[in-house]
Short mmCIF file of N, CA and C in Angstrom, two decimals:
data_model
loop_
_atom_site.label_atom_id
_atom_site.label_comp_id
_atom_site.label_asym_id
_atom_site.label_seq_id
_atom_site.Cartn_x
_atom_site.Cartn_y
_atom_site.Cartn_z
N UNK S 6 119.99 150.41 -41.19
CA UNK S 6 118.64 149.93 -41.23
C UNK S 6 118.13 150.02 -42.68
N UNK S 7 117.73 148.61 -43.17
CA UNK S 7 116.89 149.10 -44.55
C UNK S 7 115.57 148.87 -44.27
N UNK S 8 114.91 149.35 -45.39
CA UNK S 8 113.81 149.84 -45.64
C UNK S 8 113.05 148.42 -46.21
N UNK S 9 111.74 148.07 -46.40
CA UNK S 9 111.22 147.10 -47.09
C UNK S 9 111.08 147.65 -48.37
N UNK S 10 111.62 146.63 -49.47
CA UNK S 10 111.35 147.40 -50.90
C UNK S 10 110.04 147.77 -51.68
N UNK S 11 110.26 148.68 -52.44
CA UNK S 11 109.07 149.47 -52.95
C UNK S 11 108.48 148.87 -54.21
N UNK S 12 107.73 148.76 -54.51
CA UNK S 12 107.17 147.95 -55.54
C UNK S 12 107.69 147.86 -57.04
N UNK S 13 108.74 149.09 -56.99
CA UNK S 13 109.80 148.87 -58.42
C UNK S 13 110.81 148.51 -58.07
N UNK S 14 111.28 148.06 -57.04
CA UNK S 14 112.18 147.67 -56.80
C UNK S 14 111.98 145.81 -56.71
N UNK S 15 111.11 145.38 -56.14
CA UNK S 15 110.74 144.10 -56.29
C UNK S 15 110.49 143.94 -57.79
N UNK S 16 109.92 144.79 -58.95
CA UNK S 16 109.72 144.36 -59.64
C UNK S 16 111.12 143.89 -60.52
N UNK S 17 111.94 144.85 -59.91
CA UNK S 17 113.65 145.38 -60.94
C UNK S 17 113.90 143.64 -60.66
N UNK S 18 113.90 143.58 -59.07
CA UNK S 18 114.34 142.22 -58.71
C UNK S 18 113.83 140.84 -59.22
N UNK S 19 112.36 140.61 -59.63
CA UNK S 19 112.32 139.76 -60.38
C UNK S 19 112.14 139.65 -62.00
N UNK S 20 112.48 140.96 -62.28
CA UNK S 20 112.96 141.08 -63.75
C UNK S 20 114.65 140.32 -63.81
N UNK S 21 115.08 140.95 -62.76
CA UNK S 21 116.78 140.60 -63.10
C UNK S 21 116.88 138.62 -62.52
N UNK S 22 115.82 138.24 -61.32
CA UNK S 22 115.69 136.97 -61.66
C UNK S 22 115.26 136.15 -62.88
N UNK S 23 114.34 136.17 -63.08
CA UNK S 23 113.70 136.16 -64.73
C UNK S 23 114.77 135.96 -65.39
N UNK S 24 115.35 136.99 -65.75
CA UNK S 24 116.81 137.04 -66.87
C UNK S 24 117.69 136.07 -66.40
N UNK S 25 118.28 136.20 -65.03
CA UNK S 25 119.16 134.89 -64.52
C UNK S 25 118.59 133.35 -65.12
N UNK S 26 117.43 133.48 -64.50
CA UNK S 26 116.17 132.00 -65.06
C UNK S 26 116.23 131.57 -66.43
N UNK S 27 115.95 132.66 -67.14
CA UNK S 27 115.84 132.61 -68.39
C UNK S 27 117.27 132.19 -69.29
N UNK S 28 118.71 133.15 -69.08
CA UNK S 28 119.87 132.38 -69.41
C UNK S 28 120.05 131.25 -69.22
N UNK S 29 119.59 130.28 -68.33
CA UNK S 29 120.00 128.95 -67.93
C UNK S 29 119.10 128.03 -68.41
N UNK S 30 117.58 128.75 -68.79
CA UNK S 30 116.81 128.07 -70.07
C UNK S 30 116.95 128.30 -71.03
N UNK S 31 117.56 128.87 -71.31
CA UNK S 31 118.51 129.55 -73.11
C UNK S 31 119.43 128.49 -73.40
N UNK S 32 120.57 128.23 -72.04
CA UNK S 32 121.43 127.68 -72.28
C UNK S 32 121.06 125.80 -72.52
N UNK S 33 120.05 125.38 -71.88
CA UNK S 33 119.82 124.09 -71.82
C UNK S 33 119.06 123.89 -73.25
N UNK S 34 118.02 125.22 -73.58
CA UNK S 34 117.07 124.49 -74.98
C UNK S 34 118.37 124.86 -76.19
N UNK S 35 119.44 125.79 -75.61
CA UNK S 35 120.24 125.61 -76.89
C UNK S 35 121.19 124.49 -77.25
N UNK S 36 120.97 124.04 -76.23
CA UNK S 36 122.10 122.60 -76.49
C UNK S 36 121.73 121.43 -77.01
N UNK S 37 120.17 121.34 -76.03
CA UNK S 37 119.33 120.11 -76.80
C UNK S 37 119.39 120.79 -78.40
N UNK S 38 118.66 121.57 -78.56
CA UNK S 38 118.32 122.20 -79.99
C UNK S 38 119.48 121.78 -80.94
N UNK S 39 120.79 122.03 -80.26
CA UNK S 39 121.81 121.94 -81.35
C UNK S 39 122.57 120.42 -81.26
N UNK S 40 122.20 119.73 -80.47
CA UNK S 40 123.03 118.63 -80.54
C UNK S 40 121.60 117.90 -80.99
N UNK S 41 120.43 118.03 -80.91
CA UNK S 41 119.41 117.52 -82.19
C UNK S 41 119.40 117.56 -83.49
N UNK S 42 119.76 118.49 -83.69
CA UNK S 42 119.69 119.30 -85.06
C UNK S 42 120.92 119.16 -85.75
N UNK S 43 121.87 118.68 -84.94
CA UNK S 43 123.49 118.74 -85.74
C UNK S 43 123.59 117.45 -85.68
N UNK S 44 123.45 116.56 -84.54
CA UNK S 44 124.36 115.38 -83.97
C UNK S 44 122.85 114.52 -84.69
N UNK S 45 121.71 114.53 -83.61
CA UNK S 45 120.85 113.86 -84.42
C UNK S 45 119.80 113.86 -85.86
N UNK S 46 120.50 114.63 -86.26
CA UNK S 46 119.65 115.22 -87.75
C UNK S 46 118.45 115.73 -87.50
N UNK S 47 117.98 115.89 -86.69
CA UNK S 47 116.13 116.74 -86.20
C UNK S 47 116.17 117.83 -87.48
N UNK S 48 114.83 117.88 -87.89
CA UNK S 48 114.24 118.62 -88.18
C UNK S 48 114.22 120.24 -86.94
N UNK S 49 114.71 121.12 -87.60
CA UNK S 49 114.37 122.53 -86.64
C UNK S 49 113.34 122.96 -85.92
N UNK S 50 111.97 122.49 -86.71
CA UNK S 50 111.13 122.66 -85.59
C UNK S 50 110.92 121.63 -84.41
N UNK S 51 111.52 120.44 -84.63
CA UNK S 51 111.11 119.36 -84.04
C UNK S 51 111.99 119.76 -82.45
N UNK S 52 113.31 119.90 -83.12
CA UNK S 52 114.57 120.30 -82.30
C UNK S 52 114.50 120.98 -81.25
N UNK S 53 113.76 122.56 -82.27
CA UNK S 53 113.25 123.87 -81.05
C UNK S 53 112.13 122.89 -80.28
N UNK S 54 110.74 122.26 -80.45
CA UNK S 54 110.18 122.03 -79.19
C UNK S 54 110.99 121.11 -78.34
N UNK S 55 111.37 120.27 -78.91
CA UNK S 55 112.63 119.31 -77.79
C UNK S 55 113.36 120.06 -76.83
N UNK S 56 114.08 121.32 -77.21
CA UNK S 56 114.74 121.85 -76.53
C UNK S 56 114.13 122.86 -75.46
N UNK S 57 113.17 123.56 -75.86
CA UNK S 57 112.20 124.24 -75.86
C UNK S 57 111.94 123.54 -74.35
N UNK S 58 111.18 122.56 -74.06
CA UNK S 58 110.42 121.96 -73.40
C UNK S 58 112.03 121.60 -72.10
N UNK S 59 112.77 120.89 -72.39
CA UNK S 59 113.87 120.69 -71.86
C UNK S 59 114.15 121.77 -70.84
N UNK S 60 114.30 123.03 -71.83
CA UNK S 60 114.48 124.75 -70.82
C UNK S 60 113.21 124.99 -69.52
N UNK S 61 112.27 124.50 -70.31
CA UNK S 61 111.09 124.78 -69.66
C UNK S 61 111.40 124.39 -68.29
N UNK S 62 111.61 122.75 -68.41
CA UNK S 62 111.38 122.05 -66.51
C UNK S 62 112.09 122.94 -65.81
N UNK S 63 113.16 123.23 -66.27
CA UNK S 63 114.01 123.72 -64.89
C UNK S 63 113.52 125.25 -65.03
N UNK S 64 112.55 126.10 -65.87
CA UNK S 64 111.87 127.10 -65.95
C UNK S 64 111.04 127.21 -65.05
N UNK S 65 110.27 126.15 -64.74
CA UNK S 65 109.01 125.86 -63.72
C UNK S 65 109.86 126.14 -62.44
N UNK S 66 110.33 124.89 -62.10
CA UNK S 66 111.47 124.57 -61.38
C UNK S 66 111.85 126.42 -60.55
N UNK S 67 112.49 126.82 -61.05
CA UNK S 67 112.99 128.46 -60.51
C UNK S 67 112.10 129.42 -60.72
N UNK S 68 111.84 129.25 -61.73
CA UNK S 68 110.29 130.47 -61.52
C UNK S 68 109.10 130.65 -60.26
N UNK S 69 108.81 129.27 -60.27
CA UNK S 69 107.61 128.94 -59.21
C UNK S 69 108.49 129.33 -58.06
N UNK S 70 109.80 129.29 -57.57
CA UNK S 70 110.04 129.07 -56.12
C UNK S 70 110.99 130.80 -56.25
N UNK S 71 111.60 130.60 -56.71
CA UNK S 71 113.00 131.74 -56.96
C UNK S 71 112.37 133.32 -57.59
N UNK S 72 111.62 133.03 -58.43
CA UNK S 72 111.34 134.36 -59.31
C UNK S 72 110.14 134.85 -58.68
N UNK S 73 109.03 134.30 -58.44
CA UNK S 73 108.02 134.26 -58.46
C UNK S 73 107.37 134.15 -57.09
N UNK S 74 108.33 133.27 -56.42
CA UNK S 74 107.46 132.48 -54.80
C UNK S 74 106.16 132.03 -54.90
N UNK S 75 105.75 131.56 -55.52
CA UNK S 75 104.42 130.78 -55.42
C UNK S 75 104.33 130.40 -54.35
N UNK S 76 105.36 129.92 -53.71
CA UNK S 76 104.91 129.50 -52.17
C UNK S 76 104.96 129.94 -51.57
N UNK S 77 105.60 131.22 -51.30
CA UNK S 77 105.62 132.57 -50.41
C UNK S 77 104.29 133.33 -49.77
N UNK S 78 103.62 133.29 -50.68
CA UNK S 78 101.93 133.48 -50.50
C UNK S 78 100.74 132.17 -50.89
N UNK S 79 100.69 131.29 -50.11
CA UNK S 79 100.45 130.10 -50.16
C UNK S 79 98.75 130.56 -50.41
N UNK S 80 98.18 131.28 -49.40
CA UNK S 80 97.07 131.40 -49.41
C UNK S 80 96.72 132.78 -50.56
N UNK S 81 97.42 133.69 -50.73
CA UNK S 81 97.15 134.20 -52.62
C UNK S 81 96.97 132.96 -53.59
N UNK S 82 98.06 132.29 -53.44
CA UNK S 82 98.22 131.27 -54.19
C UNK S 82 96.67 130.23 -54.64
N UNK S 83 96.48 129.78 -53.38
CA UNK S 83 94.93 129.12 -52.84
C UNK S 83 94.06 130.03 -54.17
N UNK S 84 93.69 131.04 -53.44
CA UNK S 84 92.83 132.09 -53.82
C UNK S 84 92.65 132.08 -55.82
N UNK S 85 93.58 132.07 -56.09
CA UNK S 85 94.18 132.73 -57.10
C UNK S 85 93.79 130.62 -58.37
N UNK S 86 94.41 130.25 -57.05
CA UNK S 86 93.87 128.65 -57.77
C UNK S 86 92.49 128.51 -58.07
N UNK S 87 91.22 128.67 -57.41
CA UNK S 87 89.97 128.42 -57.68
C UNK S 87 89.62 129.25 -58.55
N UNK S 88 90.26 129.96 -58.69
CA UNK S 88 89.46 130.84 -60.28
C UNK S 88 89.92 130.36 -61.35
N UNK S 89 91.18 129.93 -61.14
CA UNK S 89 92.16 129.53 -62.77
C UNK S 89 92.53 128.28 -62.96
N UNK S 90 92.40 127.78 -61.79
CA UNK S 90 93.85 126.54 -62.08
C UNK S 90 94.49 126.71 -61.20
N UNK S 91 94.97 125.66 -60.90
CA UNK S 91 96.44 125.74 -60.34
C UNK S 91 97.47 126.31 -60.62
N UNK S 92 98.62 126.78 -60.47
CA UNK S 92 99.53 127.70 -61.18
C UNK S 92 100.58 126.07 -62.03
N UNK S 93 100.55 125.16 -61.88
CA UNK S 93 101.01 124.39 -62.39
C UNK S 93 100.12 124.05 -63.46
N UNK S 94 99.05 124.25 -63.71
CA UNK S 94 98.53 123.61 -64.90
C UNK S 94 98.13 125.24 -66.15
N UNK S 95 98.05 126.35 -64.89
CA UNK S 95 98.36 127.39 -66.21
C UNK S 95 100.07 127.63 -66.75
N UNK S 96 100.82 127.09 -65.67
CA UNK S 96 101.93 126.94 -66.03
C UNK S 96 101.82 125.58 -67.77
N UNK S 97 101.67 124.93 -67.51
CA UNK S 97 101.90 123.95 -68.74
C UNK S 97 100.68 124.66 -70.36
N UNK S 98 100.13 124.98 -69.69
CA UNK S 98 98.59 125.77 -70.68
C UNK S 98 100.03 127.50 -71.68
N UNK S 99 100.29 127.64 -70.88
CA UNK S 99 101.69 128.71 -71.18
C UNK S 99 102.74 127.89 -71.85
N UNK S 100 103.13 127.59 -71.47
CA UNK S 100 104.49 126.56 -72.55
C UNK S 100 103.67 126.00 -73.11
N UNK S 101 102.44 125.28 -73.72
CA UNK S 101 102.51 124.66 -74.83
C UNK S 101 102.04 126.21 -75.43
N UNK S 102 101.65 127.21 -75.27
CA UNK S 102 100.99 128.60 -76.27
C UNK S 102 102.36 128.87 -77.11
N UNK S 103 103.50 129.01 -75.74
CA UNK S 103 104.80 129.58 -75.90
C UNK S 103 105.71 128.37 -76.98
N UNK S 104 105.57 127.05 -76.52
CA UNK S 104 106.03 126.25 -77.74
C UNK S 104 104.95 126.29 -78.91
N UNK S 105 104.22 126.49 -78.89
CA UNK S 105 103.37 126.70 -80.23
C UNK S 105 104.24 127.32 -81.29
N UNK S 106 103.87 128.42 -80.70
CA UNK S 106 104.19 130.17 -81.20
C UNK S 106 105.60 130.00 -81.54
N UNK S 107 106.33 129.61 -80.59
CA UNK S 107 108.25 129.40 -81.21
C UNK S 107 108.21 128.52 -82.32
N UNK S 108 108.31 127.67 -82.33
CA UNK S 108 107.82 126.10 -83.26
C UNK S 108 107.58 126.72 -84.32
N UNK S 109 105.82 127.29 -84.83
CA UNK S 109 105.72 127.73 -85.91
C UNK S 109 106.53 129.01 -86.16
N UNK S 110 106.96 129.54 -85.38
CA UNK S 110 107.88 130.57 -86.16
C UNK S 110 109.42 130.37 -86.78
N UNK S 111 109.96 129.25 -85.92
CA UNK S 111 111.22 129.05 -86.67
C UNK S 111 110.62 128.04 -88.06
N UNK S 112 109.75 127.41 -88.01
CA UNK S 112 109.16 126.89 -89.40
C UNK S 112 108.72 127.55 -90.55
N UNK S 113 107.99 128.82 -90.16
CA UNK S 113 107.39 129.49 -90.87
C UNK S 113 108.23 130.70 -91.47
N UNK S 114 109.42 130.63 -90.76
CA UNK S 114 110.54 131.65 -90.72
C UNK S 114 111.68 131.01 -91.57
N UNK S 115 111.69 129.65 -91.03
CA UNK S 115 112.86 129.02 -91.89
C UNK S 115 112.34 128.88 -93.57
N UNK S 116 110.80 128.72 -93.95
CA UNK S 116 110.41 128.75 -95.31
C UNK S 116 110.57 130.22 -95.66
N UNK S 117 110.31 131.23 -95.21
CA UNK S 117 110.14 132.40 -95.84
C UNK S 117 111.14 132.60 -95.84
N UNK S 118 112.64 132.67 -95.24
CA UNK S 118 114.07 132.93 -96.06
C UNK S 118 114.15 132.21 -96.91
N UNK S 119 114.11 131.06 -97.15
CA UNK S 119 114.10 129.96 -97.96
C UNK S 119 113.48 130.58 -99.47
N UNK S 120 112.94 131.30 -99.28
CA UNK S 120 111.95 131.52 -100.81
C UNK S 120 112.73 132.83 -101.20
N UNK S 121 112.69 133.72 -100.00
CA UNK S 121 113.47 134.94 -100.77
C UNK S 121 115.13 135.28 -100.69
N UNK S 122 115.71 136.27 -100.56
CA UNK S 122 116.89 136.50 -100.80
C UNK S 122 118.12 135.74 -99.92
N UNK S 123 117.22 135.10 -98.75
CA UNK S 123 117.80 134.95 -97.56
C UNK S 123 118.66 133.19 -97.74
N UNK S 124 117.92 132.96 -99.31
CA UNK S 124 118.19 131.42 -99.60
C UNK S 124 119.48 131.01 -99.50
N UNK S 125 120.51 131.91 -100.26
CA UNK S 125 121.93 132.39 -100.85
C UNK S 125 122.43 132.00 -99.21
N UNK S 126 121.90 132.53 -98.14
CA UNK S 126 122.93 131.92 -96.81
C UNK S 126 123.05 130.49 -96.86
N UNK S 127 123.97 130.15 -96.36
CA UNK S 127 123.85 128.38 -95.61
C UNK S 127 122.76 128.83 -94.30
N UNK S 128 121.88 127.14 -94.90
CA UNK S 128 120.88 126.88 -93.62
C UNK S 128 121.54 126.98 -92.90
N UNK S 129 122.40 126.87 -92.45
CA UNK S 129 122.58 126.55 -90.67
C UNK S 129 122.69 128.84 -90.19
N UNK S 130 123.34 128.91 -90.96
CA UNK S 130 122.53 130.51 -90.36
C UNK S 130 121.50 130.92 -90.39
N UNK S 131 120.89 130.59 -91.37
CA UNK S 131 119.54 130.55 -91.38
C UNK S 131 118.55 130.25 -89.95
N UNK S 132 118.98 128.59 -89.61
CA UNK S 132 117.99 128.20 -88.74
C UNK S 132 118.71 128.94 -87.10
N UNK S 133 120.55 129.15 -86.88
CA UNK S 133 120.64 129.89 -85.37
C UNK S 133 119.77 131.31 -85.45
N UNK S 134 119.85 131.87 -86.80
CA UNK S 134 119.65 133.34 -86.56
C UNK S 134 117.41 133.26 -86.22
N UNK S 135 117.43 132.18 -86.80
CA UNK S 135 115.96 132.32 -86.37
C UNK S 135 115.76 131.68 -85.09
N UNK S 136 116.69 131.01 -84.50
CA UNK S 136 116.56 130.58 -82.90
C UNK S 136 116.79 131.85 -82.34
N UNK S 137 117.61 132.38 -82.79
CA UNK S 137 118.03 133.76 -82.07
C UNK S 137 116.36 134.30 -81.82
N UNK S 138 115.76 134.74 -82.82
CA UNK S 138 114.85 135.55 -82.77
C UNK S 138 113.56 134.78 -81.87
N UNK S 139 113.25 133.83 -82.38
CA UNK S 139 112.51 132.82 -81.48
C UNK S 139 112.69 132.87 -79.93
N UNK S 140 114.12 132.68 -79.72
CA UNK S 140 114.29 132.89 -78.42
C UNK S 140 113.36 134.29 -77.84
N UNK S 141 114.38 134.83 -78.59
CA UNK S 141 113.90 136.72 -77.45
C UNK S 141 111.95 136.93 -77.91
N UNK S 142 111.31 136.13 -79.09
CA UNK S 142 110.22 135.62 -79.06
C UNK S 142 109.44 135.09 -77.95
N UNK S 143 110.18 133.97 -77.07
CA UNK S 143 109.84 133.10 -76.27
C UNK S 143 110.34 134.03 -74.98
N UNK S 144 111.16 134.99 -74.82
CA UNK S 144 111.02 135.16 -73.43
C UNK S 144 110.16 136.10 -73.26
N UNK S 145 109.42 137.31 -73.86
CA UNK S 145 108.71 138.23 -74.36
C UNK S 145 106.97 137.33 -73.95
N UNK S 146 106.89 136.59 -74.49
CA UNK S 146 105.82 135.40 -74.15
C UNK S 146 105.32 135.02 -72.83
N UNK S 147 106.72 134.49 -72.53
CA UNK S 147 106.92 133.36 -71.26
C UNK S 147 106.86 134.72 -70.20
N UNK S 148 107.13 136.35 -70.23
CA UNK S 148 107.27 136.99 -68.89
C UNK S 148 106.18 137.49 -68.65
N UNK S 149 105.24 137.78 -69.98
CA UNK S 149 103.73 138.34 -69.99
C UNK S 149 102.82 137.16 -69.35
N UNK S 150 102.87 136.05 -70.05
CA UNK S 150 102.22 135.03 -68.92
C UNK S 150 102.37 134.25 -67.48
N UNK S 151 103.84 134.37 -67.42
CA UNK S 151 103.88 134.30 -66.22
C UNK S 151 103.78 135.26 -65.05
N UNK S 152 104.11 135.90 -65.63
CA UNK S 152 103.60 137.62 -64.37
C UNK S 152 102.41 137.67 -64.33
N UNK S 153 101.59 137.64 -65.26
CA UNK S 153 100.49 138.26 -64.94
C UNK S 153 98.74 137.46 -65.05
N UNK S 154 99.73 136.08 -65.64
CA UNK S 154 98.48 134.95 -65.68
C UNK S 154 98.89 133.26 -64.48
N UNK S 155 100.36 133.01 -64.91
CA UNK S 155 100.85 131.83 -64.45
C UNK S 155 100.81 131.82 -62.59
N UNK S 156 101.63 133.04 -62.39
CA UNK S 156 102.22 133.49 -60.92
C UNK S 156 101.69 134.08 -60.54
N UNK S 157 100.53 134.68 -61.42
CA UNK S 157 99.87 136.08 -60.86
C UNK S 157 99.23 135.99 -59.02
N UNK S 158 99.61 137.36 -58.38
CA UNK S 158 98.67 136.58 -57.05
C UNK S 158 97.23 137.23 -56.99
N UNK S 159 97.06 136.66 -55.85
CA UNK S 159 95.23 137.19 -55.86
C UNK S 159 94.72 138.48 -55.88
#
C-alpha cells in the first residue's frame, strides 16, 4: 500500500520533470541556435532567440500538461485565471522576460569578452561558452516563473 505523496516529494517530482522538460528544450534551442549560427550565418543573439523560442513551444507543450497539470486542477486553474491571465498568456509574458534577459546576455556577454582578455579565444568558444551560461541563465528564470507565477495554483 502506498501512501499519497508529501509535498517534497511532489515537489522532488516536478523538479526532476522540469529537468527532463528542460533537456529536450536545451536540446531543440541548441540545434536551431547552432545550425543558425554556423549553417545560416545568424548573428548570436538573433540565433539564441530563434532557438530560444523553438525550445519554448514544446516547453509550453509539457510543462502545462506533464510538469505542472494545469489541467489537473481545472477549477484552481479558473480561479487563478481571473486575477492574472490565463496561464497561457502569463506563459508567453515569461518567455518573452526569459528571451529578453538570454538575448541581451549572450550580446552583452559576447562584447565584454570581446574587449578584454577573453578576445585571444576563437569566437566560436566564446559564443557556446556563453550559451552555456545563458542556458543555466534561462532555466533559473523559466522555473521561478513558472512555479510560482505561470502554473501557480490558486
Amino acid at each position: 500500500m502506498t501512501s499519497a505523496p508529501t509535498g517534497r516529494s511532489r515537489e522532488i517530482r516536478r523538479l526532476l520533470r522540469f529537468g527532463l522538460t528542460g533537456g529536450l528544450n536545451t536540446a531543440i534551442d541548441w540545434l536551431v541556435f547552432g545550425l543558425l549560427i554556423n549553417l545560416a550565418g545568424w548573428p548570436p543573439a538573433f540565433g539564441q532567440t530563434a532557438g530560444y523560442l523553438c525550445g519554448t513551444a514544446n516547453s509550453w507543450l509539457l510543462n502545462s500538461q506533464w510538469v505542472f497539470g494545469v489541467r489537473a486542477d481545472k477549477a484552481a486553474s479558473t480561479a487563478a485565471a481571473k486575477r492574472t491571465g490565463p496561464p497561457l498568456l502569463r506563459f508567453l509574458v515569461a518567455t518573452g522576460l526569459t528571451t529578453a534577459i538570454t538575448s541581451q546576455a549572450i550580446h552583452f556577454g559576447l562584447e565584454a569578452a570581446k574587449a578584454c582578455r577573453f578576445a585571444a579565444l576563437p569566437e566560436t568558444w566564446l559564443v557556446w561558452g556563453l550559451k552555456l551560461a545563458v542556458t543555466g541563465l534561462g532555466m533559473a528564470c523559466n522555473y521561478s516563473l513558472y512555479r510560482f507565477w505561470v502554473f501557480r495554483r490558486a
